[in-house]
């Protein structure tokens, strides 16, 4: 199985002698404006809490997520990073047959392999911008006696997102679980794409959210899940350890979900820069740029003049790291992905790509 994660900055720093702050990491899909300043201030004021146990009920944190998602706390599962919940949910369901989409985030496949599930791959079609065909998906579910469908929305690394209206009909029509990973949903139109409101109507649904990308808080390892299925909620919670969220994640989380000015600022900045970068790259003949509802963009080098690996290598001396997507199932060595960073770095990346591909 191929592994597909962003750059290990610690290794790059060691190998190339960069200071970690000098590296422009276009591979990890983290919001360049950083965490909410209000939340960071709160954290700074509370560093002395390092010796204190967090509130085992996470009352403040849950109130904050309730306000942010408009969902009541008896549907919210707290998790130490969304990867943790992906793992515990998959092992709990223990599906005999599960559908994953390719290309997609690699952890689902790893988790399903751990428990010997039969993995059925839905290979997304690049000629249709990696979109999902609902009839095809329903047919695959029925023909293969599928008990779990794992979907990322928007998808990583393609940037494609499916509308919640379409998801609603597939979820309602099929008697299997759907795990929808919404790690990147805040960069898109949430009302149109998030499946959270479907958890009221569909018992066979778990929505997973992360704070690593939009909230730029990967280091605190905080994620959450939402389900309207009481039994599923209880079964997952049963396996959750006391104090599974550390006190700093608790403090940061309690502030950042309600910092709505910051949410707006991040969304607008990323989408403005993304539009600019896409329109510049679309002018380069040898590159196909795929549409994206997230904070990253997938590109394909059409005339194969250089591989994504070679492009990445040529950018590294400038301390710019992009994602070579050759390791993703159903992509090849000519695909690369970059995320949106600060304006100056974005402009420099565009210039470098133009020069290298000239
Ligand atoms: C689709 C997707 N889900 C989950 C994760 C991991 O998120 P977390 O840091 O919350 O474990 C990533 C990380 O790249 C991802 O791309």
Short mmCIF file of N, CA and C in Angstrom, two decimals, residues 2 12 33 40 88 97-98 103 112 127 134 148 187 199 215 217 234 244 249 257 263 314-315 336:
data_model
loop_
_atom_site.label_atom_id
_atom_site.label_comp_id
_atom_site.label_asym_id
_atom_site.label_seq_id
_atom_site.Cartn_x
_atom_site.Cartn_y
_atom_site.Cartn_z
N UNK A 2 0.41 2.27 -0.74
CA UNK A 2 1.18 3.49 -0.78
C UNK A 2 0.79 4.39 0.39
N UNK A 12 13.16 17.21 6.25
CA UNK A 12 13.64 18.15 5.23
C UNK A 12 14.63 19.14 5.84
N UNK A 33 -2.88 31.66 7.60
CA UNK A 33 -3.05 32.77 8.55
C UNK A 33 -2.85 32.32 10.00
N UNK A 40 -5.17 31.90 20.63
CA UNK A 40 -3.75 31.83 21.03
C UNK A 40 -3.51 32.68 22.28
N UNK A 88 -11.02 4.42 15.11
CA UNK A 88 -11.92 3.72 16.05
C UNK A 88 -13.26 3.40 15.40
N UNK A 97 -17.23 -5.62 3.70
CA UNK A 97 -16.94 -4.96 2.41
C UNK A 97 -17.09 -3.45 2.58
N UNK A 98 -16.07 -2.71 2.16
CA UNK A 98 -16.12 -1.25 2.31
C UNK A 98 -15.68 -0.58 1.01
N UNK A 103 -8.35 8.74 -6.24
CA UNK A 103 -7.45 8.94 -5.12
C UNK A 103 -8.18 9.56 -3.92
N UNK A 112 -8.64 -0.03 7.08
CA UNK A 112 -9.45 -1.17 6.61
C UNK A 112 -8.59 -2.41 6.43
N UNK A 127 -11.25 12.57 -16.18
CA UNK A 127 -11.86 13.33 -17.27
C UNK A 127 -13.17 14.00 -16.82
N UNK A 134 -23.44 9.24 -8.72
CA UNK A 134 -24.28 8.66 -7.66
C UNK A 134 -24.89 7.32 -8.06
N UNK A 148 -19.92 -0.27 4.58
CA UNK A 148 -19.37 1.06 4.90
C UNK A 148 -18.86 1.75 3.63
N UNK A 187 -13.34 25.35 4.05
CA UNK A 187 -12.80 26.15 2.94
C UNK A 187 -13.83 26.25 1.80
N UNK A 199 -27.34 14.52 9.71
CA UNK A 199 -27.27 13.60 10.86
C UNK A 199 -28.60 13.58 11.64
N UNK A 215 -8.35 25.51 10.96
CA UNK A 215 -8.02 26.20 12.21
C UNK A 215 -6.52 26.21 12.50
N UNK A 217 -4.43 24.10 13.60
CA UNK A 217 -4.12 23.68 14.97
C UNK A 217 -3.72 22.19 15.02
N UNK A 234 -22.89 6.00 21.59
CA UNK A 234 -22.53 5.34 22.86
C UNK A 234 -21.40 4.32 22.65
N UNK A 244 -9.27 12.41 27.19
CA UNK A 244 -8.58 12.12 25.91
C UNK A 244 -8.21 13.40 25.16
N UNK A 249 -5.63 21.76 24.13
CA UNK A 249 -6.61 21.57 23.05
C UNK A 249 -7.98 22.06 23.53
N UNK A 257 -13.60 28.08 17.94
CA UNK A 257 -14.82 27.77 17.18
C UNK A 257 -15.80 28.94 17.16
N UNK A 263 -12.92 33.19 11.18
CA UNK A 263 -13.38 32.20 10.18
C UNK A 263 -13.58 32.88 8.83
N UNK A 314 13.21 20.43 -7.76
CA UNK A 314 13.74 21.72 -8.21
C UNK A 314 13.26 22.88 -7.33
N UNK A 315 12.15 22.66 -6.64
CA UNK A 315 11.62 23.72 -5.77
C UNK A 315 12.25 23.69 -4.37
N UNK A 336 0.73 16.80 -9.20
CA UNK A 336 1.22 17.42 -7.97
C UNK A 336 0.12 18.28 -7.35
#
